[in-house]
């Protein structure tokens, strides 16, 4: 093959990539933007839906154990039920990802057909807190919530239950795509939790979502004085069409 052609092809690919990704936000910039006070899960849910055409908010029973906000990239693990008579040895992917996830990550644990079983308690939360993880989102239950509140480790779950997973659930895999609260979550997607619930921002749509959030905030900040003056939301909508 002609060397010049190879060189030109490589150069063309480099130019294409630099042009395509020029101006793209870094993960740190995206997380910082999503953390802004005005960017509630409500606005983020709207932006995800507008950017992707799909719902990004988890089921309404995904609740925080105390009111706070977290933003981080997903680190996932999946568990399934097992018979008590099953004495085979299984890898503990749940604890492996707890030890391996980069600081700032949000643990996303899915308990397949185990909604009433706790995926996290005091010891796991202590580990996550010590490692600098942002929080946990659990399609299943959490326990020891008084201790989690005391140490200030944020967790969202669909249930609160004292039931341990030991002897009931086994690890299936880690860092895979999982369905949590009805929403697909892949490793590296952005997870945002606040008192209203949890929203997932697909990594490839994050730049667009942040751009839309800026537009929403700009419109809403201009609408508020009109609403206060006119005592009418309809009149503000006529001008800014936020909804």
PDB file of C-alpha atoms in Angstrom:
ATOM      1  CA  UNK A   1       0.000   0.000   0.000  1.00  0.00           C
ATOM      2  CA  UNK A   2       1.225   3.519  -0.869  1.00  0.00           C
ATOM      3  CA  UNK A   3       2.835   5.127   2.215  1.00  0.00           C
ATOM      4  CA  UNK A   4       1.636   8.593   1.212  1.00  0.00           C
ATOM      5  CA  UNK A   5      -1.947   7.355   1.028  1.00  0.00           C
ATOM      6  CA  UNK A   6      -1.645   5.843   4.497  1.00  0.00           C
ATOM      7  CA  UNK A   7      -0.167   9.089   5.845  1.00  0.00           C
ATOM      8  CA  UNK A   8      -2.955  11.139   4.260  1.00  0.00           C
ATOM      9  CA  UNK A   9      -5.623   8.814   5.617  1.00  0.00           C
ATOM     10  CA  UNK A  10      -4.209   9.056   9.127  1.00  0.00           C
ATOM     11  CA  UNK A  11      -3.947  12.832   8.853  1.00  0.00           C
ATOM     12  CA  UNK A  12      -7.525  13.044   7.575  1.00  0.00           C
ATOM     13  CA  UNK A  13      -8.776  10.919  10.453  1.00  0.00           C
ATOM     14  CA  UNK A  14      -6.914  13.092  12.956  1.00  0.00           C
ATOM     15  CA  UNK A  15      -8.406  16.257  11.482  1.00  0.00           C
ATOM     16  CA  UNK A  16     -11.886  14.702  11.532  1.00  0.00           C
ATOM     17  CA  UNK A  17     -11.561  13.689  15.155  1.00  0.00           C
ATOM     18  CA  UNK A  18     -10.146  17.022  16.275  1.00  0.00           C
ATOM     19  CA  UNK A  19     -12.961  18.846  14.477  1.00  0.00           C
ATOM     20  CA  UNK A  20     -15.658  16.527  15.727  1.00  0.00           C
ATOM     21  CA  UNK A  21     -14.638  16.686  19.354  1.00  0.00           C
ATOM     22  CA  UNK A  22     -13.356  20.251  19.485  1.00  0.00           C
ATOM     23  CA  UNK A  23     -15.094  22.104  22.255  1.00  0.00           C
ATOM     24  CA  UNK A  24     -16.454  18.945  23.857  1.00  0.00           C
ATOM     25  CA  UNK A  25     -16.801  19.243  27.612  1.00  0.00           C
ATOM     26  CA  UNK A  26     -14.611  17.195  29.906  1.00  0.00           C
ATOM     27  CA  UNK A  27     -16.288  14.829  32.403  1.00  0.00           C
ATOM     28  CA  UNK A  28     -15.245  17.202  35.194  1.00  0.00           C
ATOM     29  CA  UNK A  29     -16.944  20.135  33.442  1.00  0.00           C
ATOM     30  CA  UNK A  30     -20.106  18.101  32.871  1.00  0.00           C
ATOM     31  CA  UNK A  31     -20.259  17.035  36.527  1.00  0.00           C
ATOM     32  CA  UNK A  32     -19.690  20.619  37.668  1.00  0.00           C
ATOM     33  CA  UNK A  33     -22.519  21.843  35.436  1.00  0.00           C
ATOM     34  CA  UNK A  34     -24.931  19.136  36.586  1.00  0.00           C
ATOM     35  CA  UNK A  35     -24.159  20.001  40.221  1.00  0.00           C
ATOM     36  CA  UNK A  36     -25.344  23.597  39.831  1.00  0.00           C
ATOM     37  CA  UNK A  37     -28.236  24.375  42.165  1.00  0.00           C
ATOM     38  CA  UNK A  38     -30.563  25.434  39.356  1.00  0.00           C
ATOM     39  CA  UNK A  39     -30.090  22.089  37.593  1.00  0.00           C
ATOM     40  CA  UNK A  40     -32.621  20.022  39.518  1.00  0.00           C
ATOM     41  CA  UNK A  41     -33.464  16.487  38.475  1.00  0.00           C
ATOM     42  CA  UNK A  42     -36.690  17.962  37.081  1.00  0.00           C
ATOM     43  CA  UNK A  43     -34.823  20.181  34.632  1.00  0.00           C
ATOM     44  CA  UNK A  44     -32.269  17.471  33.894  1.00  0.00           C
ATOM     45  CA  UNK A  45     -35.067  14.981  33.164  1.00  0.00           C
ATOM     46  CA  UNK A  46     -36.571  17.495  30.717  1.00  0.00           C
ATOM     47  CA  UNK A  47     -33.203  18.024  29.043  1.00  0.00           C
ATOM     48  CA  UNK A  48     -32.457  14.289  28.712  1.00  0.00           C
ATOM     49  CA  UNK A  49     -35.847  13.710  27.121  1.00  0.00           C
ATOM     50  CA  UNK A  50     -35.371  16.604  24.693  1.00  0.00           C
ATOM     51  CA  UNK A  51     -31.807  15.559  23.829  1.00  0.00           C
ATOM     52  CA  UNK A  52     -32.432  11.825  23.403  1.00  0.00           C
ATOM     53  CA  UNK A  53     -36.156  11.405  22.848  1.00  0.00           C
ATOM     54  CA  UNK A  54     -36.228   8.941  25.737  1.00  0.00           C
ATOM     55  CA  UNK A  55     -37.033   9.063  29.432  1.00  0.00           C
ATOM     56  CA  UNK A  56     -34.081   9.415  31.790  1.00  0.00           C
ATOM     57  CA  UNK A  57     -35.811   9.483  35.199  1.00  0.00           C
ATOM     58  CA  UNK A  58     -36.003   6.382  37.358  1.00  0.00           C
ATOM     59  CA  UNK A  59     -39.195   5.004  38.875  1.00  0.00           C
ATOM     60  CA  UNK A  60     -40.865   7.241  41.462  1.00  0.00           C
ATOM     61  CA  UNK A  61     -40.201   4.767  44.292  1.00  0.00           C
ATOM     62  CA  UNK A  62     -36.448   5.442  44.002  1.00  0.00           C
ATOM     63  CA  UNK A  63     -36.117   7.554  47.164  1.00  0.00           C
ATOM     64  CA  UNK A  64     -33.179   9.117  49.057  1.00  0.00           C
ATOM     65  CA  UNK A  65     -32.558   8.174  52.681  1.00  0.00           C
ATOM     66  CA  UNK A  66     -32.030  11.887  53.355  1.00  0.00           C
ATOM     67  CA  UNK A  67     -32.300  15.051  51.278  1.00  0.00           C
ATOM     68  CA  UNK A  68     -29.137  15.896  49.378  1.00  0.00           C
ATOM     69  CA  UNK A  69     -27.828  16.007  45.818  1.00  0.00           C
ATOM     70  CA  UNK A  70     -25.210  13.842  44.153  1.00  0.00           C
ATOM     71  CA  UNK A  71     -23.675  13.766  40.685  1.00  0.00           C
ATOM     72  CA  UNK A  72     -21.205  11.168  39.466  1.00  0.00           C
ATOM     73  CA  UNK A  73     -20.428   8.570  36.845  1.00  0.00           C
ATOM     74  CA  UNK A  74     -22.027   5.170  37.170  1.00  0.00           C
ATOM     75  CA  UNK A  75     -20.169   2.089  38.412  1.00  0.00           C
ATOM     76  CA  UNK A  76     -22.538  -0.858  38.082  1.00  0.00           C
ATOM     77  CA  UNK A  77     -23.062  -4.322  39.535  1.00  0.00           C
ATOM     78  CA  UNK A  78     -25.834  -6.900  39.137  1.00  0.00           C
ATOM     79  CA  UNK A  79     -27.062  -9.558  41.579  1.00  0.00           C
ATOM     80  CA  UNK A  80     -29.630 -12.320  41.213  1.00  0.00           C
ATOM     81  CA  UNK A  81     -31.415 -14.723  43.525  1.00  0.00           C
ATOM     82  CA  UNK A  82     -29.839 -18.033  44.457  1.00  0.00           C
ATOM     83  CA  UNK A  83     -31.144 -21.144  46.190  1.00  0.00           C
ATOM     84  CA  UNK A  84     -29.922 -21.593  49.758  1.00  0.00           C
ATOM     85  CA  UNK A  85     -28.863 -25.113  48.777  1.00  0.00           C
ATOM     86  CA  UNK A  86     -26.519 -23.727  46.113  1.00  0.00           C
ATOM     87  CA  UNK A  87     -23.076 -24.040  47.710  1.00  0.00           C
ATOM     88  CA  UNK A  88     -21.028 -23.010  44.667  1.00  0.00           C
ATOM     89  CA  UNK A  89     -18.481 -20.226  45.079  1.00  0.00           C
ATOM     90  CA  UNK A  90     -19.303 -16.990  43.287  1.00  0.00           C
ATOM     91  CA  UNK A  91     -17.150 -13.912  42.764  1.00  0.00           C
ATOM     92  CA  UNK A  92     -18.419 -10.945  44.752  1.00  0.00           C
ATOM     93  CA  UNK A  93     -18.680  -8.358  41.992  1.00  0.00           C
ATOM     94  CA  UNK A  94     -20.669  -6.115  44.311  1.00  0.00           C
ATOM     95  CA  UNK A  95     -17.713  -5.702  46.669  1.00  0.00           C
ATOM     96  CA  UNK A  96     -15.159  -5.696  43.856  1.00  0.00           C
ATOM     97  CA  UNK A  97     -16.704  -2.633  42.246  1.00  0.00           C
ATOM     98  CA  UNK A  98     -16.994  -1.031  45.684  1.00  0.00           C
ATOM     99  CA  UNK A  99     -13.195  -1.337  45.969  1.00  0.00           C
ATOM    100  CA  UNK A 100     -12.437  -0.468  42.337  1.00  0.00           C
ATOM    101  CA  UNK A 101     -14.737   2.429  41.422  1.00  0.00           C
ATOM    102  CA  UNK A 102     -12.867   5.739  41.023  1.00  0.00           C
ATOM    103  CA  UNK A 103     -13.497   8.444  43.636  1.00  0.00           C
ATOM    104  CA  UNK A 104     -16.600  10.443  42.796  1.00  0.00           C
ATOM    105  CA  UNK A 105     -18.383   7.459  41.249  1.00  0.00           C
ATOM    106  CA  UNK A 106     -22.007   6.596  41.970  1.00  0.00           C
ATOM    107  CA  UNK A 107     -22.547   2.913  42.742  1.00  0.00           C
ATOM    108  CA  UNK A 108     -25.517   1.515  40.803  1.00  0.00           C
ATOM    109  CA  UNK A 109     -26.567  -1.819  42.302  1.00  0.00           C
ATOM    110  CA  UNK A 110     -29.378  -3.880  40.800  1.00  0.00           C
ATOM    111  CA  UNK A 111     -30.963  -6.709  42.806  1.00  0.00           C
ATOM    112  CA  UNK A 112     -32.696  -8.770  40.132  1.00  0.00           C
ATOM    113  CA  UNK A 113     -36.064  -9.953  41.528  1.00  0.00           C
ATOM    114  CA  UNK A 114     -34.820  -8.895  44.954  1.00  0.00           C
ATOM    115  CA  UNK A 115     -36.626  -5.660  45.636  1.00  0.00           C
ATOM    116  CA  UNK A 116     -36.921  -6.349  49.381  1.00  0.00           C
ATOM    117  CA  UNK A 117     -33.270  -7.387  49.816  1.00  0.00           C
ATOM    118  CA  UNK A 118     -30.672  -4.877  51.025  1.00  0.00           C
ATOM    119  CA  UNK A 119     -27.702  -4.377  48.703  1.00  0.00           C
ATOM    120  CA  UNK A 120     -25.945  -2.015  51.109  1.00  0.00           C
ATOM    121  CA  UNK A 121     -25.605  -1.470  54.841  1.00  0.00           C
ATOM    122  CA  UNK A 122     -23.268   0.129  57.327  1.00  0.00           C
ATOM    123  CA  UNK A 123     -20.005  -1.633  56.383  1.00  0.00           C
ATOM    124  CA  UNK A 124     -20.344  -1.126  52.637  1.00  0.00           C
ATOM    125  CA  UNK A 125     -21.331   2.507  53.119  1.00  0.00           C
ATOM    126  CA  UNK A 126     -18.320   3.015  55.410  1.00  0.00           C
ATOM    127  CA  UNK A 127     -16.081   1.626  52.647  1.00  0.00           C
ATOM    128  CA  UNK A 128     -17.715   3.809  49.996  1.00  0.00           C
ATOM    129  CA  UNK A 129     -17.391   6.896  52.173  1.00  0.00           C
ATOM    130  CA  UNK A 130     -13.713   6.163  52.909  1.00  0.00           C
ATOM    131  CA  UNK A 131     -13.011   5.730  49.197  1.00  0.00           C
ATOM    132  CA  UNK A 132     -14.609   9.046  48.276  1.00  0.00           C
ATOM    133  CA  UNK A 133     -17.541   7.675  46.297  1.00  0.00           C
ATOM    134  CA  UNK A 134     -20.406  10.113  45.744  1.00  0.00           C
ATOM    135  CA  UNK A 135     -23.284   7.824  46.682  1.00  0.00           C
ATOM    136  CA  UNK A 136     -25.302   4.745  45.780  1.00  0.00           C
ATOM    137  CA  UNK A 137     -28.451   4.115  43.739  1.00  0.00           C
ATOM    138  CA  UNK A 138     -30.028   0.731  44.412  1.00  0.00           C
ATOM    139  CA  UNK A 139     -32.744  -1.142  42.554  1.00  0.00           C
ATOM    140  CA  UNK A 140     -33.510  -3.071  45.696  1.00  0.00           C
ATOM    141  CA  UNK A 141     -33.249  -2.109  49.349  1.00  0.00           C
ATOM    142  CA  UNK A 142     -30.817  -0.434  51.718  1.00  0.00           C
ATOM    143  CA  UNK A 143     -30.464  -1.007  55.455  1.00  0.00           C
ATOM    144  CA  UNK A 144     -28.740   0.570  58.470  1.00  0.00           C
ATOM    145  CA  UNK A 145     -30.034   3.928  57.279  1.00  0.00           C
ATOM    146  CA  UNK A 146     -29.532   5.575  60.680  1.00  0.00           C
ATOM    147  CA  UNK A 147     -25.809   4.815  60.370  1.00  0.00           C
ATOM    148  CA  UNK A 148     -25.686   5.954  56.735  1.00  0.00           C
ATOM    149  CA  UNK A 149     -27.316   9.235  57.729  1.00  0.00           C
ATOM    150  CA  UNK A 150     -24.923   9.639  60.640  1.00  0.00           C
ATOM    151  CA  UNK A 151     -21.853   9.185  58.435  1.00  0.00           C
ATOM    152  CA  UNK A 152     -23.364  11.312  55.660  1.00  0.00           C
ATOM    153  CA  UNK A 153     -23.320   8.741  52.877  1.00  0.00           C
ATOM    154  CA  UNK A 154     -26.097   9.394  50.336  1.00  0.00           C
ATOM    155  CA  UNK A 155     -28.144   6.481  49.047  1.00  0.00           C
ATOM    156  CA  UNK A 156     -31.273   6.171  46.936  1.00  0.00           C
ATOM    157  CA  UNK A 157     -33.212   2.910  46.933  1.00  0.00           C
ATOM    158  CA  UNK A 158     -36.615   1.544  46.028  1.00  0.00           C
ATOM    159  CA  UNK A 159     -37.051  -0.003  49.464  1.00  0.00           C
ATOM    160  CA  UNK A 160     -35.676   0.049  53.007  1.00  0.00           C
ATOM    161  CA  UNK A 161     -35.328  -3.449  54.469  1.00  0.00           C
ATOM    162  CA  UNK A 162     -33.302  -5.238  57.158  1.00  0.00           C
ATOM    163  CA  UNK A 163     -32.963  -8.347  54.955  1.00  0.00           C
ATOM    164  CA  UNK A 164     -29.380  -9.276  54.082  1.00  0.00           C
ATOM    165  CA  UNK A 165     -28.369 -10.424  50.613  1.00  0.00           C
ATOM    166  CA  UNK A 166     -26.078 -13.102  52.090  1.00  0.00           C
ATOM    167  CA  UNK A 167     -27.476 -16.520  51.221  1.00  0.00           C
ATOM    168  CA  UNK A 168     -30.190 -14.955  49.077  1.00  0.00           C
ATOM    169  CA  UNK A 169     -28.379 -13.228  46.200  1.00  0.00           C
ATOM    170  CA  UNK A 170     -25.183 -13.800  44.253  1.00  0.00           C
ATOM    171  CA  UNK A 171     -23.172 -11.523  41.998  1.00  0.00           C
ATOM    172  CA  UNK A 172     -23.699 -11.852  38.272  1.00  0.00           C
ATOM    173  CA  UNK A 173     -21.302  -9.261  36.871  1.00  0.00           C
ATOM    174  CA  UNK A 174     -19.915  -5.739  37.243  1.00  0.00           C
ATOM    175  CA  UNK A 175     -19.397  -2.736  34.980  1.00  0.00           C
ATOM    176  CA  UNK A 176     -22.123  -3.861  32.599  1.00  0.00           C
ATOM    177  CA  UNK A 177     -25.271  -2.168  31.341  1.00  0.00           C
ATOM    178  CA  UNK A 178     -28.054  -2.659  33.894  1.00  0.00           C
ATOM    179  CA  UNK A 179     -31.693  -1.617  34.160  1.00  0.00           C
ATOM    180  CA  UNK A 180     -32.149   0.360  37.364  1.00  0.00           C
ATOM    181  CA  UNK A 181     -35.508   1.855  38.294  1.00  0.00           C
ATOM    182  CA  UNK A 182     -36.691   1.179  34.748  1.00  0.00           C
ATOM    183  CA  UNK A 183     -33.782   3.036  33.117  1.00  0.00           C
ATOM    184  CA  UNK A 184     -30.755   1.660  31.276  1.00  0.00           C
ATOM    185  CA  UNK A 185     -27.539   2.634  33.052  1.00  0.00           C
ATOM    186  CA  UNK A 186     -24.138   1.965  31.530  1.00  0.00           C
ATOM    187  CA  UNK A 187     -20.768   2.367  33.226  1.00  0.00           C
ATOM    188  CA  UNK A 188     -19.687   5.977  32.793  1.00  0.00           C
ATOM    189  CA  UNK A 189     -23.162   7.434  32.341  1.00  0.00           C
ATOM    190  CA  UNK A 190     -23.874  10.435  34.570  1.00  0.00           C
ATOM    191  CA  UNK A 191     -26.170   9.800  37.527  1.00  0.00           C
ATOM    192  CA  UNK A 192     -27.900  12.690  39.293  1.00  0.00           C
ATOM    193  CA  UNK A 193     -29.895  12.232  42.487  1.00  0.00           C
ATOM    194  CA  UNK A 194     -31.731  14.820  44.566  1.00  0.00           C
ATOM    195  CA  UNK A 195     -34.809  14.873  46.829  1.00  0.00           C
ATOM    196  CA  UNK A 196     -37.088  14.490  43.780  1.00  0.00           C
ATOM    197  CA  UNK A 197     -35.475  11.284  42.485  1.00  0.00           C
ATOM    198  CA  UNK A 198     -32.755  10.025  40.153  1.00  0.00           C
ATOM    199  CA  UNK A 199     -32.023  10.863  36.513  1.00  0.00           C
ATOM    200  CA  UNK A 200     -29.489   9.197  34.203  1.00  0.00           C
ATOM    201  CA  UNK A 201     -27.702  11.296  31.587  1.00  0.00           C
ATOM    202  CA  UNK A 202     -26.258   9.087  28.820  1.00  0.00           C
ATOM    203  CA  UNK A 203     -22.578   9.931  28.408  1.00  0.00           C
ATOM    204  CA  UNK A 204     -22.898  10.640  24.684  1.00  0.00           C
ATOM    205  CA  UNK A 205     -25.750  13.116  25.274  1.00  0.00           C
ATOM    206  CA  UNK A 206     -24.211  14.960  28.231  1.00  0.00           C
ATOM    207  CA  UNK A 207     -22.905  17.967  26.246  1.00  0.00           C
ATOM    208  CA  UNK A 208     -26.313  18.512  24.653  1.00  0.00           C
ATOM    209  CA  UNK A 209     -28.057  18.135  28.023  1.00  0.00           C
ATOM    210  CA  UNK A 210     -25.807  20.775  29.626  1.00  0.00           C
ATOM    211  CA  UNK A 211     -26.463  23.154  26.709  1.00  0.00           C
ATOM    212  CA  UNK A 212     -30.221  22.702  27.116  1.00  0.00           C
ATOM    213  CA  UNK A 213     -29.978  23.280  30.868  1.00  0.00           C
ATOM    214  CA  UNK A 214     -28.306  26.635  30.225  1.00  0.00           C
ATOM    215  CA  UNK A 215     -31.180  27.565  27.907  1.00  0.00           C
ATOM    216  CA  UNK A 216     -33.769  26.474  30.484  1.00  0.00           C
ATOM    217  CA  UNK A 217     -32.117  28.514  33.231  1.00  0.00           C
ATOM    218  CA  UNK A 218     -31.881  31.570  31.012  1.00  0.00           C
ATOM    219  CA  UNK A 219     -35.596  31.364  30.177  1.00  0.00           C
ATOM    220  CA  UNK A 220     -36.714  30.642  33.723  1.00  0.00           C
ATOM    221  CA  UNK A 221     -34.663  33.477  35.233  1.00  0.00           C
ATOM    222  CA  UNK A 222     -36.352  35.880  32.801  1.00  0.00           C
ATOM    223  CA  UNK A 223     -39.813  34.393  33.369  1.00  0.00           C
ATOM    224  CA  UNK A 224     -39.844  34.829  37.150  1.00  0.00           C
ATOM    225  CA  UNK A 225     -39.997  38.662  37.173  1.00  0.00           C
ATOM    226  CA  UNK A 226     -42.821  38.553  34.624  1.00  0.00           C
ATOM    227  CA  UNK A 227     -44.774  36.026  36.708  1.00  0.00           C
ATOM    228  CA  UNK A 228     -44.273  38.126  39.833  1.00  0.00           C
ATOM    229  CA  UNK A 229     -45.311  41.316  38.035  1.00  0.00           C
ATOM    230  CA  UNK A 230     -48.231  39.953  36.032  1.00  0.00           C
ATOM    231  CA  UNK A 231     -49.237  37.240  38.508  1.00  0.00           C
ATOM    232  CA  UNK A 232     -49.643  34.931  35.531  1.00  0.00           C
ATOM    233  CA  UNK A 233     -47.514  32.096  34.237  1.00  0.00           C
ATOM    234  CA  UNK A 234     -49.390  32.057  30.932  1.00  0.00           C
ATOM    235  CA  UNK A 235     -48.164  35.558  30.089  1.00  0.00           C
ATOM    236  CA  UNK A 236     -44.563  34.531  30.754  1.00  0.00           C
ATOM    237  CA  UNK A 237     -45.013  31.458  28.575  1.00  0.00           C
ATOM    238  CA  UNK A 238     -46.265  33.610  25.709  1.00  0.00           C
ATOM    239  CA  UNK A 239     -42.858  35.293  25.659  1.00  0.00           C
ATOM    240  CA  UNK A 240     -40.401  32.538  26.587  1.00  0.00           C
ATOM    241  CA  UNK A 241     -42.222  29.258  25.837  1.00  0.00           C
ATOM    242  CA  UNK A 242     -40.333  27.285  28.499  1.00  0.00           C
ATOM    243  CA  UNK A 243     -42.975  24.510  28.530  1.00  0.00           C
TER     244      UNK A 243
END
